[in-house]
Coordinates of C-alpha atoms in Angstrom, one line a residue:
M1 CA 6.6 -39.5 -20.6
F2 CA 4.5 -36.7 -22.3
S3 CA 4.3 -34.6 -18.9
R4 CA 7.6 -33.7 -19.2
L5 CA 7.7 -32.1 -22.8
R6 CA 7.4 -28.2 -22.6
T7 CA 5.3 -26.0 -24.4
I8 CA 7.8 -25.2 -27.4
D9 CA 8.6 -29.1 -27.6
I10 CA 4.9 -29.6 -28.3
F11 CA 4.3 -26.8 -30.7
I12 CA 7.5 -27.9 -32.8
G13 CA 5.8 -31.4 -33.3
I14 CA 2.5 -29.9 -34.2
L15 CA 4.5 -27.6 -37.1
L16 CA 6.4 -30.7 -38.0
V17 CA 3.0 -32.2 -38.9
L18 CA 1.7 -29.2 -40.6
T19 CA 4.5 -29.1 -42.7
I20 CA 4.7 -32.7 -43.9
L21 CA 0.8 -32.3 -44.6
S22 CA 1.4 -28.7 -46.4
Y23 CA 4.2 -30.5 -48.8
F24 CA 1.5 -32.9 -50.2
F25 CA -1.5 -30.9 -49.7
L26 CA -0.9 -26.9 -49.2
P27 CA 2.2 -26.4 -51.2
G28 CA 1.8 -22.9 -51.6
I29 CA 2.2 -22.6 -47.6
F30 CA 5.0 -25.2 -47.5
K31 CA 8.1 -23.1 -47.3
I32 CA 6.5 -20.4 -45.0
V33 CA 5.6 -23.4 -42.5
L34 CA 9.1 -24.9 -42.9
W35 CA 10.8 -21.7 -42.3
V36 CA 8.4 -21.4 -39.1
L37 CA 9.7 -24.7 -38.3
I38 CA 13.5 -24.4 -38.5
I39 CA 13.5 -21.2 -36.7
S40 CA 11.3 -22.9 -33.9
V41 CA 14.1 -25.7 -33.8
I42 CA 16.9 -23.1 -33.8
I43 CA 15.4 -21.5 -30.7
R44 CA 14.7 -24.9 -29.0
L45 CA 18.3 -25.8 -29.6
L46 CA 19.5 -22.3 -28.0
V47 CA 17.6 -22.8 -25.0
M48 CA 18.9 -26.5 -24.8
T49 CA 22.5 -25.0 -25.0
R50 CA 22.2 -22.6 -22.7
R51 CA 21.0 -24.6 -20.2
G52 CA 23.6 -27.5 -20.8
I53 CA 26.6 -25.4 -21.3
F54 CA 26.0 -22.3 -19.4
W55 CA 24.6 -23.8 -16.3
K56 CA 28.0 -24.0 -14.7
I57 CA 29.8 -20.6 -13.8
R58 CA 33.0 -21.9 -15.3
N59 CA 31.7 -22.0 -18.9
R60 CA 30.0 -18.5 -18.4
L61 CA 33.9 -17.3 -17.2
I62 CA 35.2 -18.7 -20.1
F63 CA 32.6 -17.6 -22.7
S64 CA 32.8 -14.0 -20.9
A65 CA 36.9 -14.1 -21.4
L66 CA 36.3 -15.2 -24.6
F67 CA 34.1 -12.4 -25.8
L68 CA 36.4 -9.6 -24.4
V69 CA 39.5 -10.7 -26.2
V70 CA 37.5 -11.6 -29.3
T71 CA 34.9 -8.8 -29.5
P72 CA 37.6 -5.9 -29.7
I73 CA 39.5 -7.3 -32.6
C74 CA 36.4 -8.1 -34.5
L75 CA 35.3 -4.3 -33.8
I76 CA 38.2 -3.2 -34.8
T77 CA 38.5 -4.9 -38.2
I78 CA 34.7 -4.1 -39.1
F79 CA 35.8 -0.2 -38.2
F80 CA 38.5 -0.3 -40.5
I81 CA 36.2 -2.4 -43.5
F82 CA 33.7 0.3 -42.6
V83 CA 36.1 3.1 -43.3
G84 CA 37.7 1.7 -45.9
N85 CA 34.2 1.2 -48.0
V86 CA 33.2 4.7 -47.1
I87 CA 36.6 6.1 -48.7
I88 CA 35.7 4.2 -51.5
A89 CA 32.3 5.5 -51.8
Q90 CA 33.2 8.9 -51.2
Y91 CA 36.1 8.6 -53.6
G92 CA 33.8 7.1 -56.3
A93 CA 31.4 9.9 -56.0
V94 CA 34.1 12.5 -56.0
I95 CA 35.5 10.9 -59.5
I96 CA 31.9 10.6 -60.9
N97 CA 30.7 14.3 -60.1
N98 CA 33.5 15.4 -61.7
M99 CA 33.5 13.8 -64.9
I100 CA 29.8 15.0 -65.1
A101 CA 30.8 18.5 -64.2
D102 CA 33.5 18.4 -66.8
R103 CA 30.6 17.2 -69.2
I104 CA 28.3 20.1 -68.2
N105 CA 31.1 22.6 -68.3
R106 CA 31.9 21.7 -71.9
L107 CA 28.3 22.0 -72.7
D108 CA 28.4 25.5 -71.3
G109 CA 31.3 26.6 -73.1
I110 CA 29.5 25.5 -76.6
A111 CA 26.3 27.1 -75.7
N112 CA 27.9 30.4 -74.9
M113 CA 29.7 30.0 -78.4
Y114 CA 26.3 29.5 -80.1
L115 CA 24.8 32.6 -78.2
S116 CA 27.7 34.8 -79.3
Y117 CA 27.0 34.1 -83.0
G118 CA 23.8 36.2 -82.4
N119 CA 22.5 35.5 -85.8
P120 CA 20.0 32.5 -85.3
R121 CA 20.8 31.2 -89.2
F122 CA 24.4 30.7 -88.2
M123 CA 23.2 29.5 -84.6
S124 CA 20.8 26.6 -86.6
I125 CA 23.9 25.6 -89.3
A126 CA 26.6 25.0 -86.4
A127 CA 24.1 23.0 -84.2
T128 CA 23.3 20.8 -87.1
R129 CA 27.1 20.6 -87.9
F130 CA 27.7 19.4 -84.2
V131 CA 24.8 16.8 -83.8
T132 CA 26.2 14.9 -86.5
M133 CA 29.5 14.3 -84.1
L134 CA 27.4 14.1 -81.0
P135 CA 23.6 12.7 -81.9
N136 CA 22.4 12.3 -78.4
L137 CA 22.9 16.1 -77.6
N138 CA 19.2 17.9 -77.4
I139 CA 19.5 21.1 -78.5
L140 CA 16.9 23.8 -78.4
F141 CA 17.4 27.7 -79.7
W142 CA 15.1 30.5 -78.7
E143 CA 14.9 33.6 -80.5
K144 CA 13.8 36.9 -78.5
Q145 CA 11.1 38.7 -80.2
E146 CA 11.7 42.2 -80.0
N147 CA 8.0 43.6 -79.9
S148 CA 6.6 41.3 -77.0
G149 CA 10.3 40.4 -75.5
T150 CA 9.3 36.8 -75.4
F151 CA 11.1 33.9 -76.6
R152 CA 10.4 31.6 -79.8
V153 CA 12.0 28.8 -80.5
F154 CA 13.6 28.7 -83.9
F155 CA 15.8 25.3 -83.6
K156 CA 15.1 22.0 -82.0
Y157 CA 16.8 18.7 -81.9
P158 CA 15.5 15.9 -82.3
K159 CA 12.3 17.1 -84.1
T160 CA 10.4 15.0 -80.8
F161 CA 12.2 17.0 -78.2
N162 CA 8.9 18.9 -76.2
E163 CA 10.1 22.0 -75.2
K164 CA 7.0 23.6 -73.9
K165 CA 7.7 23.0 -70.2
I166 CA 11.0 24.7 -70.2
V167 CA 11.3 28.3 -69.4
P168 CA 14.2 30.2 -71.1
G169 CA 16.7 31.3 -68.4
E170 CA 20.1 30.0 -66.8
F171 CA 20.9 27.1 -65.5
K172 CA 23.7 24.0 -64.8
G173 CA 23.0 20.7 -64.1
Y174 CA 20.6 18.5 -63.9
F175 CA 16.9 18.9 -65.1
K176 CA 14.0 16.6 -65.4
V177 CA 11.1 17.2 -68.5
N178 CA 8.6 14.8 -69.7
N179 CA 9.6 12.5 -67.2
K180 CA 13.2 12.1 -68.4
L181 CA 16.4 13.1 -66.9
Y182 CA 18.8 15.1 -68.6
H183 CA 22.1 17.1 -67.4
G184 CA 23.1 20.1 -69.5
V185 CA 23.1 23.9 -69.8
L186 CA 20.3 26.4 -70.5
N187 CA 21.8 30.3 -70.8
K188 CA 20.7 33.4 -72.6
N189 CA 21.7 36.5 -73.3
S190 CA 19.4 39.7 -74.6
K191 CA 18.9 38.3 -78.1
A192 CA 18.7 34.5 -77.7
A193 CA 18.7 31.4 -75.1
A194 CA 20.3 27.9 -75.9
L195 CA 19.7 24.7 -74.0
L196 CA 22.2 22.1 -74.8
A197 CA 21.4 18.8 -72.7
L198 CA 22.1 15.0 -72.6
E199 CA 19.6 12.5 -71.5
I200 CA 20.7 10.2 -68.7
T201 CA 20.4 6.8 -69.6
Q202 CA 21.9 3.6 -68.7
D203 CA 23.7 3.3 -71.9
Y204 CA 25.1 7.0 -71.4
L205 CA 26.2 6.5 -68.1
D206 CA 27.8 3.5 -69.0
N207 CA 30.1 4.7 -71.9
L208 CA 30.9 8.1 -69.5
L209 CA 32.3 5.7 -66.9
A210 CA 33.9 2.9 -68.9
I211 CA 37.4 4.4 -68.0
S212 CA 37.1 4.2 -64.3
D213 CA 36.0 1.4 -61.9
F214 CA 33.0 2.7 -61.0
R215 CA 29.3 2.6 -62.3
I216 CA 25.9 4.2 -61.7
R217 CA 22.8 2.5 -61.8
L218 CA 19.6 4.1 -62.6
P219 CA 16.6 3.1 -60.2
K220 CA 14.1 1.1 -62.0
P221 CA 10.9 2.8 -62.4
R222 CA 8.2 1.7 -59.5
P223 CA 4.3 1.3 -60.4
G224 CA 3.2 4.8 -61.2
A225 CA 6.4 6.6 -61.2
M226 CA 6.6 7.9 -64.8
N227 CA 3.5 10.1 -63.3
S228 CA 5.0 11.3 -60.2
P229 CA 6.4 14.7 -60.0
S230 CA 9.3 13.5 -58.9
T231 CA 12.4 10.8 -60.6
P232 CA 12.1 8.1 -58.6
G233 CA 14.5 7.2 -55.8
I234 CA 16.6 3.9 -55.2
D235 CA 14.5 0.7 -55.1
T236 CA 16.5 -1.6 -52.8
S237 CA 14.5 -4.5 -53.9
S238 CA 15.8 -4.5 -57.5
E239 CA 18.8 -5.4 -58.6
P240 CA 21.5 -3.5 -61.5
E241 CA 20.4 -4.4 -65.0
S242 CA 24.0 -6.0 -65.2
T243 CA 25.0 -8.2 -62.3
S244 CA 26.7 -11.0 -63.7
V245 CA 30.2 -10.4 -62.5
S246 CA 33.1 -12.9 -61.9
D247 CA 34.1 -14.8 -59.1
D248 CA 36.7 -12.6 -58.0
V249 CA 35.0 -9.5 -58.2
V250 CA 33.7 -7.7 -55.0
I251 CA 30.9 -5.3 -55.7
R252 CA 30.1 -2.6 -53.1
L253 CA 27.0 -0.7 -53.0
S254 CA 26.3 3.3 -52.5
V255 CA 23.9 6.1 -52.8
L256 CA 25.2 9.0 -55.0
D257 CA 22.8 12.2 -54.3
Y258 CA 21.8 14.9 -56.7
T259 CA 19.7 18.2 -57.1
Y260 CA 17.5 18.7 -60.2
L261 CA 15.1 21.3 -61.7
D262 CA 11.6 19.7 -62.5
F263 CA 10.3 21.4 -65.6
D264 CA 6.8 18.9 -65.0
T265 CA 6.0 20.6 -61.9
L266 CA 6.0 24.8 -61.8
E267 CA 5.4 27.1 -59.2
N268 CA 5.1 30.9 -59.9
S269 CA 6.4 30.0 -63.6
K270 CA 9.2 28.3 -62.2
P271 CA 10.6 24.8 -62.2
V272 CA 10.5 23.1 -58.6
E273 CA 13.9 21.9 -57.2
R274 CA 13.9 18.7 -56.0
T275 CA 16.6 16.1 -55.0
S276 CA 16.9 12.0 -55.9
N277 CA 19.7 9.6 -55.9
F278 CA 21.6 7.1 -58.3
L279 CA 23.0 3.6 -57.1
L280 CA 26.6 3.6 -57.1
I281 CA 28.3 0.6 -57.7
S282 CA 31.9 0.0 -57.0
D283 CA 34.4 -2.9 -58.1
S284 CA 36.6 -2.9 -55.0
S285 CA 38.6 -5.9 -56.3
K286 CA 39.8 -3.7 -59.0
I287 CA 40.9 -0.9 -57.0
Y288 CA 42.9 -3.0 -54.3
Q289 CA 44.6 -4.5 -57.3
K290 CA 45.6 -0.5 -58.8
I291 CA 46.6 0.0 -55.1
E292 CA 48.8 -2.8 -55.1
S293 CA 50.2 -2.6 -58.2
A294 CA 50.9 0.8 -57.5
I295 CA 53.1 -0.1 -54.6
S296 CA 56.7 -1.9 -55.2
H297 CA 57.6 -5.1 -54.7
S298 CA 59.6 -4.3 -51.5
G299 CA 56.8 -2.2 -50.4
Q300 CA 54.5 -5.3 -51.0
G301 CA 56.6 -7.3 -48.9
T302 CA 56.7 -5.1 -45.9
I303 CA 53.1 -4.6 -45.9
K304 CA 52.4 -8.4 -45.8
K305 CA 55.0 -8.8 -42.8
V306 CA 53.2 -5.9 -41.2
I307 CA 49.5 -7.9 -41.4
Y308 CA 51.3 -11.4 -40.7
G309 CA 52.9 -9.9 -37.6
L310 CA 49.5 -8.2 -36.6
I311 CA 47.9 -11.7 -37.1
I312 CA 50.5 -13.5 -34.8
L313 CA 50.3 -10.7 -32.3
F314 CA 46.4 -11.0 -32.4
G315 CA 46.9 -14.7 -32.0
T316 CA 49.4 -14.6 -29.4
F317 CA 47.5 -12.4 -27.2
I318 CA 44.2 -14.3 -27.6
I319 CA 46.2 -17.4 -26.4
A320 CA 47.9 -15.8 -23.5
S321 CA 44.3 -14.6 -22.2
L322 CA 42.7 -18.0 -22.9
I323 CA 45.5 -19.4 -20.5
I324 CA 45.3 -16.7 -17.8
G325 CA 41.5 -16.8 -17.8
F326 CA 41.4 -20.6 -17.3
R327 CA 43.8 -20.4 -14.6
M328 CA 41.5 -17.6 -13.1
V329 CA 38.4 -19.7 -13.8
G330 CA 40.0 -23.1 -12.1
V331 CA 40.8 -20.8 -8.9
I332 CA 37.0 -19.2 -8.9
T333 CA 35.2 -22.2 -9.7
R334 CA 37.1 -24.5 -7.3
S335 CA 35.0 -22.6 -4.5
I336 CA 32.1 -22.1 -6.5
N337 CA 31.9 -25.9 -7.0
Q338 CA 32.4 -26.4 -2.9
L339 CA 29.9 -23.8 -2.5
T340 CA 27.5 -25.8 -4.9
R341 CA 28.3 -29.1 -2.5
G342 CA 27.7 -27.4 0.5
T343 CA 24.0 -26.2 -0.7
Q344 CA 23.5 -29.6 -1.8
R345 CA 24.5 -31.2 1.4
I346 CA 22.5 -28.5 3.5
R347 CA 19.4 -29.4 1.2
N348 CA 19.5 -32.9 2.4
G349 CA 19.9 -31.8 5.8
D350 CA 23.4 -31.8 6.7
F351 CA 24.4 -28.7 8.2
S352 CA 27.9 -30.0 9.7
F353 CA 29.4 -29.5 5.9
R354 CA 31.9 -26.4 5.9
I355 CA 33.9 -25.0 3.2
K356 CA 38.0 -24.8 3.3
T357 CA 39.6 -22.5 1.2
R358 CA 42.9 -21.0 1.5
S359 CA 42.4 -17.8 -0.6
R360 CA 42.4 -14.6 1.0
D361 CA 40.1 -12.8 -1.6
Q362 CA 36.5 -12.3 -2.0
M363 CA 36.1 -16.1 -2.2
Q364 CA 37.3 -16.3 1.4
Y365 CA 34.8 -14.1 2.3
L366 CA 32.0 -16.1 0.5
A367 CA 32.9 -19.5 2.2
D368 CA 33.3 -17.7 5.6
S369 CA 29.8 -16.4 5.0
F370 CA 28.5 -19.8 4.1
N371 CA 30.3 -21.6 7.1
E372 CA 28.4 -18.9 9.4
M373 CA 25.1 -19.4 7.7
A374 CA 25.4 -23.1 8.0
A375 CA 26.1 -22.9 11.5
G376 CA 23.5 -20.2 12.0
I377 CA 20.9 -22.5 10.3
D378 CA 22.0 -25.6 12.7
R379 CA 21.4 -23.0 15.8
L380 CA 18.0 -22.3 14.4
L381 CA 16.9 -26.0 13.8
I382 CA 17.8 -26.5 17.5
D383 CA 16.0 -23.3 18.6
E384 CA 13.2 -24.4 16.7
K385 CA 13.0 -27.7 18.0
E386 CA 13.3 -26.1 21.5
K387 CA 10.9 -23.7 20.8
Q388 CA 8.4 -26.2 19.6
R389 CA 9.0 -28.3 22.5
L390 CA 8.1 -25.2 24.9
E391 CA 4.9 -24.3 22.5
E392 CA 3.6 -27.9 23.2
E393 CA 4.4 -27.5 26.9
L394 CA 2.6 -24.1 27.3
R395 CA -0.4 -25.8 24.7
I396 CA -0.6 -28.5 27.5
A397 CA -0.5 -26.1 30.3
R398 CA -3.2 -24.0 28.9
S399 CA -5.3 -27.2 28.5
I400 CA -4.7 -27.7 32.3
Q401 CA -5.2 -23.9 33.1
L402 CA -8.9 -24.5 31.2
K403 CA -9.8 -27.3 33.3
L404 CA -9.3 -25.2 36.3
L405 CA -11.8 -22.7 35.2
P406 CA -15.6 -23.3 35.1
C407 CA -17.5 -23.4 32.2
D408 CA -18.2 -19.8 30.3
I409 CA -22.0 -20.3 30.4
F410 CA -23.9 -21.2 33.8
D411 CA -27.5 -20.7 34.8
T412 CA -29.7 -21.3 37.8
N413 CA -33.0 -20.8 38.9
E414 CA -32.2 -17.1 39.8
F415 CA -29.1 -16.1 37.6
E416 CA -27.8 -16.7 34.4
I417 CA -23.9 -16.0 34.1
A418 CA -21.7 -15.7 31.0
A419 CA -18.0 -15.4 31.4
V420 CA -15.0 -14.6 29.1
N421 CA -11.4 -15.4 29.5
I422 CA -8.8 -14.7 26.8
P423 CA -5.2 -15.0 27.4
A424 CA -3.0 -12.2 25.6
A425 CA -0.2 -15.1 26.0
E426 CA -0.5 -18.6 25.5
I427 CA -1.3 -19.2 29.1
A428 CA -3.1 -16.5 31.2
G429 CA -3.1 -14.7 34.5
D430 CA -6.3 -13.7 34.8
Y431 CA -8.9 -15.8 36.7
F432 CA -12.8 -16.4 37.2
D433 CA -14.9 -18.4 39.2
Y434 CA -18.7 -19.1 40.9
F435 CA -19.7 -21.0 43.7
Y436 CA -23.6 -21.7 43.7
K437 CA -25.6 -23.4 46.7
E438 CA -29.0 -23.8 45.5
N439 CA -31.6 -21.4 47.5
A440 CA -28.7 -20.2 49.4
Y441 CA -25.9 -18.1 47.8
L442 CA -24.0 -17.6 44.3
S443 CA -20.4 -16.1 44.8
L444 CA -18.5 -14.8 41.9
L445 CA -15.4 -13.6 41.5
V446 CA -12.3 -12.2 38.7
A447 CA -9.1 -11.7 39.8
D448 CA -5.9 -10.7 37.8
V449 CA -2.3 -11.9 38.7
S450 CA 0.6 -9.3 38.0
G451 CA 2.5 -10.2 35.0
K452 CA 1.9 -12.5 32.3
G453 CA 2.8 -16.0 31.1
A454 CA 3.9 -18.8 33.2
S455 CA 4.7 -17.3 36.5
A456 CA 1.1 -15.8 36.3
A457 CA -0.5 -19.0 35.6
F458 CA 1.4 -20.4 38.9
Y459 CA -0.1 -17.9 41.1
M460 CA -3.5 -18.2 39.4
A461 CA -3.6 -21.9 39.6
E462 CA -2.4 -21.6 43.7
L463 CA -5.3 -18.7 44.4
K464 CA -7.6 -21.3 42.8
G465 CA -6.7 -23.8 45.3
V466 CA -6.9 -21.9 48.3
I467 CA -10.4 -20.5 47.3
N468 CA -11.7 -23.8 46.5
H469 CA -10.5 -24.7 50.1
L470 CA -11.9 -21.5 52.1
Y471 CA -15.4 -21.9 50.4
R472 CA -16.0 -25.1 52.3
E473 CA -17.3 -22.8 54.8
V474 CA -19.7 -19.9 54.1
M475 CA -17.7 -16.3 54.8
S476 CA -18.3 -13.0 53.5
P477 CA -16.2 -11.4 50.5
A478 CA -14.1 -9.2 52.6
S479 CA -13.2 -12.3 55.0
L480 CA -12.5 -14.5 51.9
I481 CA -10.1 -11.7 50.6
A482 CA -8.2 -11.7 53.8
E483 CA -7.7 -15.2 54.0
C484 CA -6.5 -15.5 50.7
H485 CA -3.9 -12.8 51.5
Y486 CA -2.8 -14.7 54.8
S487 CA -2.6 -18.3 53.0
L488 CA -0.6 -16.8 49.5
K489 CA 1.5 -13.9 51.1
D490 CA 4.7 -16.6 52.0
S491 CA 4.6 -18.0 48.4
F492 CA 4.9 -14.4 46.8
D493 CA 7.7 -12.9 45.5
K494 CA 8.2 -8.9 46.1
I495 CA 7.0 -7.9 43.0
T496 CA 3.8 -10.3 43.0
Y497 CA 0.4 -9.4 43.9
I498 CA -3.2 -10.1 42.9
T499 CA -6.0 -8.1 42.7
L500 CA -9.8 -9.3 42.6
N501 CA -13.3 -8.7 42.8
V502 CA -15.5 -10.7 45.4
A503 CA -19.4 -10.7 45.1
Q504 CA -21.6 -13.0 46.8
F505 CA -25.6 -13.4 46.0
R506 CA -27.5 -14.2 49.0
I507 CA -30.6 -15.4 47.5
P508 CA -33.1 -15.3 50.7
E509 CA -32.3 -11.8 51.5
K510 CA -32.3 -10.7 48.3
K511 CA -29.2 -8.7 48.5
F512 CA -25.5 -9.2 47.5
L513 CA -22.1 -7.9 49.1
L514 CA -19.2 -6.8 47.0
S515 CA -15.6 -6.7 48.2
R516 CA -12.6 -5.0 46.1
A517 CA -9.0 -6.2 46.7
G518 CA -7.6 -3.3 44.3
H519 CA -9.1 -4.4 41.6
T520 CA -11.1 -2.4 38.5
P521 CA -14.5 -1.5 39.7
A522 CA -17.7 -3.6 39.5
I523 CA -20.6 -2.1 37.0
F524 CA -24.0 -2.7 38.6
F525 CA -27.2 -1.8 36.6
N526 CA -30.2 -1.3 38.4
A527 CA -33.2 -2.5 36.2
Q528 CA -35.7 -0.6 38.5
E529 CA -33.7 2.7 37.8
N530 CA -32.3 2.2 34.3
E531 CA -29.0 3.1 35.6
C532 CA -25.6 1.7 35.6
L533 CA -23.4 2.0 38.6
E534 CA -19.6 2.2 39.2
L535 CA -18.9 -0.2 42.8
H536 CA -15.6 0.3 44.0
P537 CA -15.4 -0.2 48.1
D538 CA -11.9 0.4 49.3
G539 CA -9.3 -2.4 49.3
M540 CA -5.5 -3.7 49.3
A541 CA -4.5 -6.2 46.6
I542 CA -3.4 -9.3 47.8
G543 CA 0.5 -9.9 48.7
L544 CA 1.2 -6.2 49.2
I545 CA 3.1 -5.4 52.2
T546 CA 0.6 -2.6 53.6
F547 CA -2.1 -5.1 53.1
A548 CA -4.9 -4.7 56.1
R549 CA -8.0 -6.6 56.8
D550 CA -9.6 -3.5 58.2
K551 CA -8.9 -1.7 55.0
L552 CA -11.4 -4.1 53.1
K553 CA -14.4 -2.6 52.6
E554 CA -18.0 -4.5 51.4
V555 CA -20.6 -2.8 49.4
E556 CA -24.3 -4.2 50.2
L557 CA -27.1 -3.6 47.7
P558 CA -30.7 -5.3 47.0
F559 CA -31.1 -6.8 43.5
Q560 CA -34.2 -7.9 41.6
K561 CA -35.2 -9.2 38.2
G562 CA -33.3 -7.9 35.3
D563 CA -30.2 -6.4 37.3
I564 CA -26.8 -7.0 36.1
L565 CA -23.7 -7.1 37.4
L566 CA -20.2 -7.3 35.3
L567 CA -17.2 -8.2 36.8
F568 CA -14.0 -7.8 34.5
S569 CA -10.1 -7.4 34.6
D570 CA -8.4 -4.2 33.7
G571 CA -7.9 -6.1 29.9
L572 CA -11.1 -4.8 28.9
T573 CA -11.3 -1.0 29.8
E574 CA -7.4 -0.7 28.5
I575 CA -8.1 -2.0 25.0
M576 CA -6.3 0.4 22.5
N577 CA -7.2 1.6 19.3
K578 CA -4.7 2.5 16.4
E579 CA -4.9 6.6 17.8
E580 CA -3.7 4.7 21.0
E581 CA -7.0 5.6 22.8
M582 CA -8.3 3.2 25.7
L583 CA -11.8 1.6 25.6
G584 CA -12.8 2.9 28.9
I585 CA -15.2 1.9 31.4
D586 CA -18.1 4.7 30.1
Q587 CA -17.9 2.8 27.3
V588 CA -18.7 -0.6 28.9
K589 CA -21.4 1.0 30.8
H590 CA -23.0 2.4 27.8
L591 CA -22.8 -1.2 26.3
I592 CA -24.9 -2.5 29.2
L593 CA -27.5 0.4 29.2
E594 CA -28.0 -0.4 25.7
N595 CA -28.2 -4.1 25.7
H596 CA -29.7 -4.5 29.3
Y597 CA -33.0 -6.1 27.7
L598 CA -30.7 -9.3 26.2
S599 CA -29.6 -12.2 27.7
A600 CA -26.3 -12.7 29.5
E601 CA -24.6 -14.6 26.6
E602 CA -25.8 -12.0 24.3
I603 CA -24.7 -9.2 26.3
K604 CA -21.2 -10.6 26.7
Q605 CA -21.0 -11.5 22.6
K606 CA -21.9 -7.7 22.0
I607 CA -19.1 -6.6 24.4
L608 CA -16.8 -8.9 22.7
D609 CA -17.9 -7.4 19.5
F610 CA -17.3 -3.7 20.1
S611 CA -14.1 -4.5 21.8
I612 CA -12.7 -5.9 18.5
E613 CA -14.0 -3.4 16.3
F614 CA -12.6 -0.7 18.6
S615 CA -9.2 -2.1 18.5
E616 CA -9.4 -2.6 15.0
T617 CA -6.8 -5.6 15.0
G618 CA -8.7 -8.0 17.4
V619 CA -5.1 -8.3 19.3
S620 CA -5.0 -7.7 23.3
R621 CA -2.3 -6.4 25.0
D622 CA -3.5 -8.0 28.1
D623 CA -5.7 -10.8 29.6
L624 CA -9.2 -10.3 28.8
T625 CA -11.8 -11.5 31.6
F626 CA -15.1 -10.6 32.4
I627 CA -18.3 -12.1 33.9
I628 CA -22.2 -10.9 33.3
L629 CA -24.5 -11.8 35.9
K630 CA -28.1 -11.0 35.4
V631 CA -30.7 -11.9 37.4
K632 CA -33.8 -13.8 36.4

């Protein structure tokens, strides 16, 4: 039962246990573990839903149709809502900036009026009277010293206002001094300078914007913000101070940027210009109510009709799209269901199933392709069975052929023999054999039937039978070749022939005879002279029309201890490497010279290893057959 559980199921089970334990023993992490458990369960449900609902193509197509219809409508709605909020935010920013600019312009006019008095005493009297009407106003008056040209403060309200960081000049707008934000004006003339500013607090902003549907919230100071060289920005993690609103109020939040002079940070005796922001709060419900009240009753009815009409239009469009989509999905999934059933039938081994459809679209093409695939697989299975049958027959033929060949290793009192026969196909056309009569002779031969495969193997077996019959009587190699030709020529077709080398070692006479019927040369290693000779007496291949007994020649040589004779087919010297270079007879002679002191079996293995290394693939394009004979 537990073997079918997935990793995520085990993980959810562990989380459930941890949640229960943390509730009783570790309440501090209970909420964290609970949320992880909830998220894991949601993910698991989504995976199950995807596998259960979206496995069928029909459900995917329906979902896609809904997505294509509903998504544009949602995007258009979101776009208009977004544009409306942007317009409201920009509208609020313009209103607030205009109200603050109007307040600053008034202060600018008052400052210029004070400077026009020209007399410090009159300026002080006028300012004292004015602050009684506007107690939140901060005023600084400077008098220019005639001797030094510097400015000296002669009036300050309130007395606690710190003027030491403010440099007389001309400025209009926001500024910060002593970590407090103000807005006002700083003007001067040839005799005096005046600063009129209002400290920006939350109460001041609330009173300023009381008549509008917008509010500004000062950002709550972060830790260490009072010592910062700039006014802190908006802390998005904090809420406005007065956030208690009724249920029918729709609050929109945005950012209002402003630029100010920072008198707390001076560069070259001048304040640094910085940028910060307010939190702009707009009551959208009141704005919408005002817009609605501005429209006449008949106009409201028209707008409602337009809205209802759009809703009906969108609804009709969605319903029509769903109806059309379901019809199209039914047409598509009908053929897909047939494909699914057909695939299941094929998996069960029934390749006779065919999809029938009357459509003339892409589904018809898919159905035809499926039917062709099923028929093709059926044919392939039949061909595969036939191939397996033929391979089994070839395997049996190869085993029978191997029984026709002698053992790879043969040892007598006078000689040691090692042979190799590796077919390029399942069955070979090469043939080797040896015949030994104690204290009399040893004959060995290597033959190569033209072509490959079954026909070559058939002629090889026929040659084997003829040679076995002829060796009942002792005859020379040339006579043996001639008798083989006359015995087999009538059974050969016009393109078949056999090449072979026949060697006969006459033990009492210590000499051997070699005759060649169009075969590759034989290699004879003379141990006394330590040299390799190529033996290639004249002779025609068996089965050729031009074959003649008198054209067969024999080579007669003495032999002694350590001499080596190599008879081979062209499959050895014609082995190719990747550069299409042949192994060649010189390489074989060199191998024998290097390893002549080894046994016949060891020399055979050296030649095989070198052949495989030379070809770099280990694959031979022709049958590979050779016999190594070494005189003891």
